C-alpha atoms as a PDB file:
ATOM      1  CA  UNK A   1       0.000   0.000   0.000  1.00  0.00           C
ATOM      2  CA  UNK A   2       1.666   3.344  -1.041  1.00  0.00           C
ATOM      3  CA  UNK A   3      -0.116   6.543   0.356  1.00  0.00           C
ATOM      4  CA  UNK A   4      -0.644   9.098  -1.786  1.00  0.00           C
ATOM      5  CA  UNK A   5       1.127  12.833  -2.116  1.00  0.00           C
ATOM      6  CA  UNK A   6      -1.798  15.235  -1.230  1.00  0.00           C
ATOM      7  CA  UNK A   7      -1.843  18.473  -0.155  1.00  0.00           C
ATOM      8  CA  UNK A   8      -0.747  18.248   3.523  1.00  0.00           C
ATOM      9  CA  UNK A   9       2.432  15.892   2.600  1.00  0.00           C
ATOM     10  CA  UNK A  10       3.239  18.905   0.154  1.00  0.00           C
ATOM     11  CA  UNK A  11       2.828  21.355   3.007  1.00  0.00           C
ATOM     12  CA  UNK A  12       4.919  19.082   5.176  1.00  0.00           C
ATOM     13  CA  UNK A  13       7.836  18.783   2.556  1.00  0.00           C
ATOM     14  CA  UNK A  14       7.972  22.355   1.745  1.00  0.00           C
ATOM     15  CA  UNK A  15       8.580  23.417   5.471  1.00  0.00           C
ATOM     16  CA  UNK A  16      11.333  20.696   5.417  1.00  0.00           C
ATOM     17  CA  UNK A  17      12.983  22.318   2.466  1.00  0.00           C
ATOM     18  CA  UNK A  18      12.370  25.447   3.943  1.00  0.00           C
ATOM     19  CA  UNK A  19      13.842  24.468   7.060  1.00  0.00           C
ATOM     20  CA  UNK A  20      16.905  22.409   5.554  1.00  0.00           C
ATOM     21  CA  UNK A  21      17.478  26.368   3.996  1.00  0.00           C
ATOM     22  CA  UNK A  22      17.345  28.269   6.647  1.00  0.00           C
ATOM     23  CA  UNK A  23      20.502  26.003   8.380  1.00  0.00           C
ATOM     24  CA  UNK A  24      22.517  27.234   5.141  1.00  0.00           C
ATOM     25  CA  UNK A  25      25.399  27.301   4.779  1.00  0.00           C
ATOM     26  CA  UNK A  26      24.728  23.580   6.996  1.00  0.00           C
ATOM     27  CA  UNK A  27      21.585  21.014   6.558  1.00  0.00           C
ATOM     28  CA  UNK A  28      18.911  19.627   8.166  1.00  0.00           C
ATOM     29  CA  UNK A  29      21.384  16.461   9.132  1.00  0.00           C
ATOM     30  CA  UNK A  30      23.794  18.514  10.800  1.00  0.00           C
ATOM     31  CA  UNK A  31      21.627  20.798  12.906  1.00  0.00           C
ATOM     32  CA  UNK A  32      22.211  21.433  16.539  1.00  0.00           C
ATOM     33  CA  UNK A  33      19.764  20.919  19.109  1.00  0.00           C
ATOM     34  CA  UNK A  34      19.868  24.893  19.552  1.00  0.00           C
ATOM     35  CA  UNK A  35      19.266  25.957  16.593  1.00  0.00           C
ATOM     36  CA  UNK A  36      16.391  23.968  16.537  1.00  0.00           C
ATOM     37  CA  UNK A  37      14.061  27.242  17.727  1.00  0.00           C
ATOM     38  CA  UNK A  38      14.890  28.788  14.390  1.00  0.00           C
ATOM     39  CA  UNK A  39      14.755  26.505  11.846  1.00  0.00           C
ATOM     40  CA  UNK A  40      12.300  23.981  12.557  1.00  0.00           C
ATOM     41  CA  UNK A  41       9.541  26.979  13.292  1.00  0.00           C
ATOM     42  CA  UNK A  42       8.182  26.396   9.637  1.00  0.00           C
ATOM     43  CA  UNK A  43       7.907  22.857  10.781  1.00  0.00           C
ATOM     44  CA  UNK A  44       6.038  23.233  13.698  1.00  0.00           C
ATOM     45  CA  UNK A  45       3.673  25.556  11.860  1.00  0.00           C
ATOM     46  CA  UNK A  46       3.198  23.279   9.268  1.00  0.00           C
ATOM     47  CA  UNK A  47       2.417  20.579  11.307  1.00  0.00           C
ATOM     48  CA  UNK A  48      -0.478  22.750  12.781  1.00  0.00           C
ATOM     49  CA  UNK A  49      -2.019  23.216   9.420  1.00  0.00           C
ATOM     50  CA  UNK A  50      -1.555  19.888   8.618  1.00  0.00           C
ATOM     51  CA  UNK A  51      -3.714  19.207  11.893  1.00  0.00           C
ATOM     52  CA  UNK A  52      -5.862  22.054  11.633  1.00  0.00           C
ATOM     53  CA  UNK A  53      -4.831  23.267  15.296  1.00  0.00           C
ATOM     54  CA  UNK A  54      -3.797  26.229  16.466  1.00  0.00           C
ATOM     55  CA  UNK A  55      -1.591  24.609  19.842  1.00  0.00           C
ATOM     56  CA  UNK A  56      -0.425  21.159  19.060  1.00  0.00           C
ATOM     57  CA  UNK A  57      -2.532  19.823  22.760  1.00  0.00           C
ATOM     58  CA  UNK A  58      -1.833  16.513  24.277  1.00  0.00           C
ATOM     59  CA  UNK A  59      -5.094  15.359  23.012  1.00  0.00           C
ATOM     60  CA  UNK A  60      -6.118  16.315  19.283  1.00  0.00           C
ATOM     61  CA  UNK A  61      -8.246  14.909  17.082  1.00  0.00           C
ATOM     62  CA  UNK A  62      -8.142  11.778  15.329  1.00  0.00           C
ATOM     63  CA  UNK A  63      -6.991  13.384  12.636  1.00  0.00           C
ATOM     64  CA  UNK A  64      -4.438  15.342  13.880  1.00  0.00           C
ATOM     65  CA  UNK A  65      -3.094  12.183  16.166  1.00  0.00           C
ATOM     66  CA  UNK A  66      -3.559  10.455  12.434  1.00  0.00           C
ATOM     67  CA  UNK A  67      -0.804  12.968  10.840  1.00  0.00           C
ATOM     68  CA  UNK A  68       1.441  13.389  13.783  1.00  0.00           C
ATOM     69  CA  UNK A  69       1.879   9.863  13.839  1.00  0.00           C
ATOM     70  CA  UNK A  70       2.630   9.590  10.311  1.00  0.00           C
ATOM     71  CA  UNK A  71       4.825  12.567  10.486  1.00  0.00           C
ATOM     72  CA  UNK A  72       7.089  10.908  13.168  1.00  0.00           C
ATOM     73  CA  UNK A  73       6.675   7.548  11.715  1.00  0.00           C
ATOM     74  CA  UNK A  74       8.109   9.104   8.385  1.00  0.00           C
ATOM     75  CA  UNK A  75      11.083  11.210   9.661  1.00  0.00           C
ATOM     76  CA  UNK A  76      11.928   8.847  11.778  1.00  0.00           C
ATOM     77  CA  UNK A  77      12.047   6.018   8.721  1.00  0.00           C
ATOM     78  CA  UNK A  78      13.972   8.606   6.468  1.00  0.00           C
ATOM     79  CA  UNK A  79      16.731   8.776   9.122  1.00  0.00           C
ATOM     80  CA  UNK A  80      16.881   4.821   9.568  1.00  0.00           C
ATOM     81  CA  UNK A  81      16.633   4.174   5.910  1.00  0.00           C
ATOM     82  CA  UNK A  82      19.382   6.959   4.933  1.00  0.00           C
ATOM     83  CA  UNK A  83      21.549   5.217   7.524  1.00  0.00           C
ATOM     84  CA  UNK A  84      20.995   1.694   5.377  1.00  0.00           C
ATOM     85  CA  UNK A  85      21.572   3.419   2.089  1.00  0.00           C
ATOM     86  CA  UNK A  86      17.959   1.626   1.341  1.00  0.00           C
ATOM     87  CA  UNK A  87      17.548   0.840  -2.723  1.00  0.00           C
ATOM     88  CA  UNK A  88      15.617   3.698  -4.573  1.00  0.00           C
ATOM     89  CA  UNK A  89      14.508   1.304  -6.840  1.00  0.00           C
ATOM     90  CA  UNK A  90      13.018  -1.568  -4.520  1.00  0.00           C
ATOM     91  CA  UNK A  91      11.522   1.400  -2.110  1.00  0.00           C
ATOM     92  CA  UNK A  92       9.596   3.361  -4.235  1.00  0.00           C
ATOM     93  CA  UNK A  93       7.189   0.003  -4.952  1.00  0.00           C
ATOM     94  CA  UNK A  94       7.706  -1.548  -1.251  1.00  0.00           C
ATOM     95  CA  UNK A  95       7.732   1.668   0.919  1.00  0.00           C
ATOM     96  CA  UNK A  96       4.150   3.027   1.379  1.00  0.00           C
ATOM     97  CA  UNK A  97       5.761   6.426   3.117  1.00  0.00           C
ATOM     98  CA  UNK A  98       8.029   6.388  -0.190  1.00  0.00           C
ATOM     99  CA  UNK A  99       6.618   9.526  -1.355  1.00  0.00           C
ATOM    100  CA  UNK A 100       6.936  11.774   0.917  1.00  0.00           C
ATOM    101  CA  UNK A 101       9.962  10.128   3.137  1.00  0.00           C
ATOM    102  CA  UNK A 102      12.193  10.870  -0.520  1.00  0.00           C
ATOM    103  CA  UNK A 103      10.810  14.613  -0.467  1.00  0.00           C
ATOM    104  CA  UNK A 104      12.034  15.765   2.789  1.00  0.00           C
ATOM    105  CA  UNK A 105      15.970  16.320   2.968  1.00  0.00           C
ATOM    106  CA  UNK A 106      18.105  14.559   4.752  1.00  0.00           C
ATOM    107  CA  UNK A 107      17.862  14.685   8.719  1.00  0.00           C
ATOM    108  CA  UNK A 108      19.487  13.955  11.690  1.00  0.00           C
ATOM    109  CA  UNK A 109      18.604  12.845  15.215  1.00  0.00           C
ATOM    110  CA  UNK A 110      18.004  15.967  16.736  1.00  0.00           C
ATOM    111  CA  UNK A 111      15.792  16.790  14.138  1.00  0.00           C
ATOM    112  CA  UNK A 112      13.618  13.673  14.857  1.00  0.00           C
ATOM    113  CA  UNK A 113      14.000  14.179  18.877  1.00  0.00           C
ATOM    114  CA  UNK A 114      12.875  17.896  18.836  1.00  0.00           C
ATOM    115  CA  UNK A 115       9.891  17.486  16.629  1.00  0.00           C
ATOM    116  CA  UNK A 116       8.892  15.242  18.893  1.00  0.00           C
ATOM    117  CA  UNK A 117       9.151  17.305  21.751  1.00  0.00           C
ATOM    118  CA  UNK A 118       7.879  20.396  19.838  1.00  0.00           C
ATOM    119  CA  UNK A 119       4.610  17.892  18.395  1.00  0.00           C
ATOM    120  CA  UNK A 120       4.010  16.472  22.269  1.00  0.00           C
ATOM    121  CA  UNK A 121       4.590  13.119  20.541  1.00  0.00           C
ATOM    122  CA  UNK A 122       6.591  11.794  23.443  1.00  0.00           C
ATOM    123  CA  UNK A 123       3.807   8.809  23.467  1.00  0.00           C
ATOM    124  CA  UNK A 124       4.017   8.284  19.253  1.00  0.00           C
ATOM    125  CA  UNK A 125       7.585   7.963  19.499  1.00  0.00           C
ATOM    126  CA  UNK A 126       7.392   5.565  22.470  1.00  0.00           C
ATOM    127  CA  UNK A 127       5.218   3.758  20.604  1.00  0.00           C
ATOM    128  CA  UNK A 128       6.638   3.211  17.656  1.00  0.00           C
ATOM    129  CA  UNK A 129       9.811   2.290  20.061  1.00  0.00           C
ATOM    130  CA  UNK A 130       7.927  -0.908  21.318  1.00  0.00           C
ATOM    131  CA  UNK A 131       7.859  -2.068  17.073  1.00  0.00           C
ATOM    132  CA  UNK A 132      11.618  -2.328  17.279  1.00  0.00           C
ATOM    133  CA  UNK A 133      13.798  -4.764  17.903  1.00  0.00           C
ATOM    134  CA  UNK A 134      15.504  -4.792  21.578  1.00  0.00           C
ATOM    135  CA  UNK A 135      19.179  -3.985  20.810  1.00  0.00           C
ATOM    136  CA  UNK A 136      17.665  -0.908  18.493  1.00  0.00           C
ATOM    137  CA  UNK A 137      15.306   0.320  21.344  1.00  0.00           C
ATOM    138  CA  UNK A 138      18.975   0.837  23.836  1.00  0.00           C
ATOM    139  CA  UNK A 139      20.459   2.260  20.873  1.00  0.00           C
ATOM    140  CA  UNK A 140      17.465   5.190  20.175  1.00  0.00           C
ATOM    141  CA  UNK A 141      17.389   5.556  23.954  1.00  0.00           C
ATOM    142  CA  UNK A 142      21.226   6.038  24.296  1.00  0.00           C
ATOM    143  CA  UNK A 143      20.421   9.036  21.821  1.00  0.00           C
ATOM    144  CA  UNK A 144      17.536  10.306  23.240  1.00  0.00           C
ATOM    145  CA  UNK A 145      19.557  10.760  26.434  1.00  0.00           C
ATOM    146  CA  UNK A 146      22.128  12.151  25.011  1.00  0.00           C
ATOM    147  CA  UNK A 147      20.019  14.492  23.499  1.00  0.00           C
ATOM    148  CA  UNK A 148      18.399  15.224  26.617  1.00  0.00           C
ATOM    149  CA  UNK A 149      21.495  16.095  28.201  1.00  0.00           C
ATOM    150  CA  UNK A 150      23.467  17.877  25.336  1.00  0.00           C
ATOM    151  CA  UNK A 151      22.907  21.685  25.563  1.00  0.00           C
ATOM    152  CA  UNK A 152      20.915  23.795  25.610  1.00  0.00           C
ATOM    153  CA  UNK A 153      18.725  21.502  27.880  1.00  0.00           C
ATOM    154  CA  UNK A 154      15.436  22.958  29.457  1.00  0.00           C
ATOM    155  CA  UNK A 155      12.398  21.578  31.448  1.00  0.00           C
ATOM    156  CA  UNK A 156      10.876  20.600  28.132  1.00  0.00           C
ATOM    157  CA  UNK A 157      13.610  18.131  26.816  1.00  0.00           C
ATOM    158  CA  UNK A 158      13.987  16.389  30.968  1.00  0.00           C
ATOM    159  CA  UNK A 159       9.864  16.408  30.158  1.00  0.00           C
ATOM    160  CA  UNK A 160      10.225  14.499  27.071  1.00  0.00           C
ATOM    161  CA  UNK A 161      12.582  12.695  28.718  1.00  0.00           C
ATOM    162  CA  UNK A 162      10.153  11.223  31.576  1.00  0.00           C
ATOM    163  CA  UNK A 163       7.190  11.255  28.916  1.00  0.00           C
ATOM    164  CA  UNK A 164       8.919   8.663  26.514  1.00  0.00           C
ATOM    165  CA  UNK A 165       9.820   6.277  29.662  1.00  0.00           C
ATOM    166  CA  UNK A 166       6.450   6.809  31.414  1.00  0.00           C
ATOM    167  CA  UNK A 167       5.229   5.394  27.841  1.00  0.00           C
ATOM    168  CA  UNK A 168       7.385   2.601  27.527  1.00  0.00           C
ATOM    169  CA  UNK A 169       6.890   1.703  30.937  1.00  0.00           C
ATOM    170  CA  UNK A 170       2.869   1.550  30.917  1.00  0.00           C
ATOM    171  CA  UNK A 171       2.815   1.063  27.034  1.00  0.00           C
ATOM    172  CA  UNK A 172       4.530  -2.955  26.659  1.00  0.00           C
ATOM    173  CA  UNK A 173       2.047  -4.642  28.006  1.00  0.00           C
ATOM    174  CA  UNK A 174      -0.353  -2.618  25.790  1.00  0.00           C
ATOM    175  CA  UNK A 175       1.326  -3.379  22.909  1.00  0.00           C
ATOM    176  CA  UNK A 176       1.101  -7.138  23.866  1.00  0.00           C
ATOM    177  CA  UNK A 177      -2.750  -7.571  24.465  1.00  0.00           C
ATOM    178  CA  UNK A 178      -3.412  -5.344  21.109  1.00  0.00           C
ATOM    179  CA  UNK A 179      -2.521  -6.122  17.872  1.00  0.00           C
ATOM    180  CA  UNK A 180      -0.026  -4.297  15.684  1.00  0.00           C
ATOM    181  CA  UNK A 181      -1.878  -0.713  14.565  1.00  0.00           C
ATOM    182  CA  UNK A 182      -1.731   0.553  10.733  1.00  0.00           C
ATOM    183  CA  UNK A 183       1.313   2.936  11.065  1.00  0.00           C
ATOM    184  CA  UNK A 184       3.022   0.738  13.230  1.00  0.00           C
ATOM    185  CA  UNK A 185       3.021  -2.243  11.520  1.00  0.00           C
ATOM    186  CA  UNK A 186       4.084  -0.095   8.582  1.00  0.00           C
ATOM    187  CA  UNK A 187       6.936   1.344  10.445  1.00  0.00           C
ATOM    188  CA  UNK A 188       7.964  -2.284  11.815  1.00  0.00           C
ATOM    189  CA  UNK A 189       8.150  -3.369   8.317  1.00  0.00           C
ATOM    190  CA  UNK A 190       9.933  -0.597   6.495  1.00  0.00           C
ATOM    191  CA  UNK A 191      12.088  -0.921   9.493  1.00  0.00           C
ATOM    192  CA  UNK A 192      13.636  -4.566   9.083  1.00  0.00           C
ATOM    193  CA  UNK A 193      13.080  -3.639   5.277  1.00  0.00           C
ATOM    194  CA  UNK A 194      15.809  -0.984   5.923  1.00  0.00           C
ATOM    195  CA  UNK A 195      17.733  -2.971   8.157  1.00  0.00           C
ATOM    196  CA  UNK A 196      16.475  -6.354   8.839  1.00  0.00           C
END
């Protein structure tokens, strides 16, 4: 199943691009955590249009829960399959984020970690932790602490912090009595696509 490029995924990949300029004469897959505040702003604002909310809240709509997930699911698969050098011409009939995961520029892992924490989506990205395999859950941890303690660090990144374990600490025994979810099952198999 390959989801189509509408109007919102343009949005989305035009505030990447927009971003990924703004960190000139640098990229997207460089960026520091502090520079964050200025370049991912068109991000952030995008993502509200996208979800047609003026404050990303803790509890939108379906439809906004809908996109953030897929907008997490998809940054975070562009940065895993970048880092597998994943076949353009295999992906583009396999990968259903395909699309719009080839239209955003590359990224790194403080781009992923402080959309996350600007989007609220400490319980997405938890979630879509469980999907992976142990030894790659330590290694994302490892990096999210590290990128909790790198500076600048604030109440907000110690909040995502406690957010993401809280989640993974309630959520495995969720994720256990449930079945795998559409995006997650998805992101489980582009994963060990990528690197399985």
């Amino acid at each position: 199943m390959t989801l189509m490029m509408d109007k919102a995924s343009a949005v989305l990949q035009g505030a990447f691009l927009s971003a990924n300029k703004l960190c000139l004469p640098s990229s997207l897959s460089s960026l520091q955590k502090a520079d964050w505040s200025r370049t991912g702003r068109s991000v952030v604002e995008a993502v509200r249009e996208i979800c047609g909310q003026d404050e990303l809240s803790a509890h939108p709509n379906t439809v906004a829960g809908c996109w953030k997930k897929r907008i997490v699911c998809v940054v975070w698969l562009k940065l895993l399959c970048g880092q597998a050098e994943e076949d353009v011409e295999t992906a583009w009939r396999e990968n259903p984020f395909f699309l719009l995961q080839n239209g955003l520029p590359e990224v790194s892992h403080v781009v992923l970690l402080e959309l996350v924490k600007s989007l609220a989506a400490a319980d997405i990205f938890a979630h879509f932790l469980l999907y992976l395999p142990q030894s790659q859950v330590c290694v994302e941890l490892e990096r999210l602490t590290q990128h909790v303690k790198s500076s600048p660090t604030g109440e907000d990144d110690v909040r995502l912090f406690l957010e993401v374990w809280w989640e993974l600490w309630k959520g495995k025994n969720d994720q256990r009595a449930g079945g795998e979810e559409g995006v997650e099952a998805m992101f489980a198999n582009q994963y060990y696509y990528c690197l399985g």
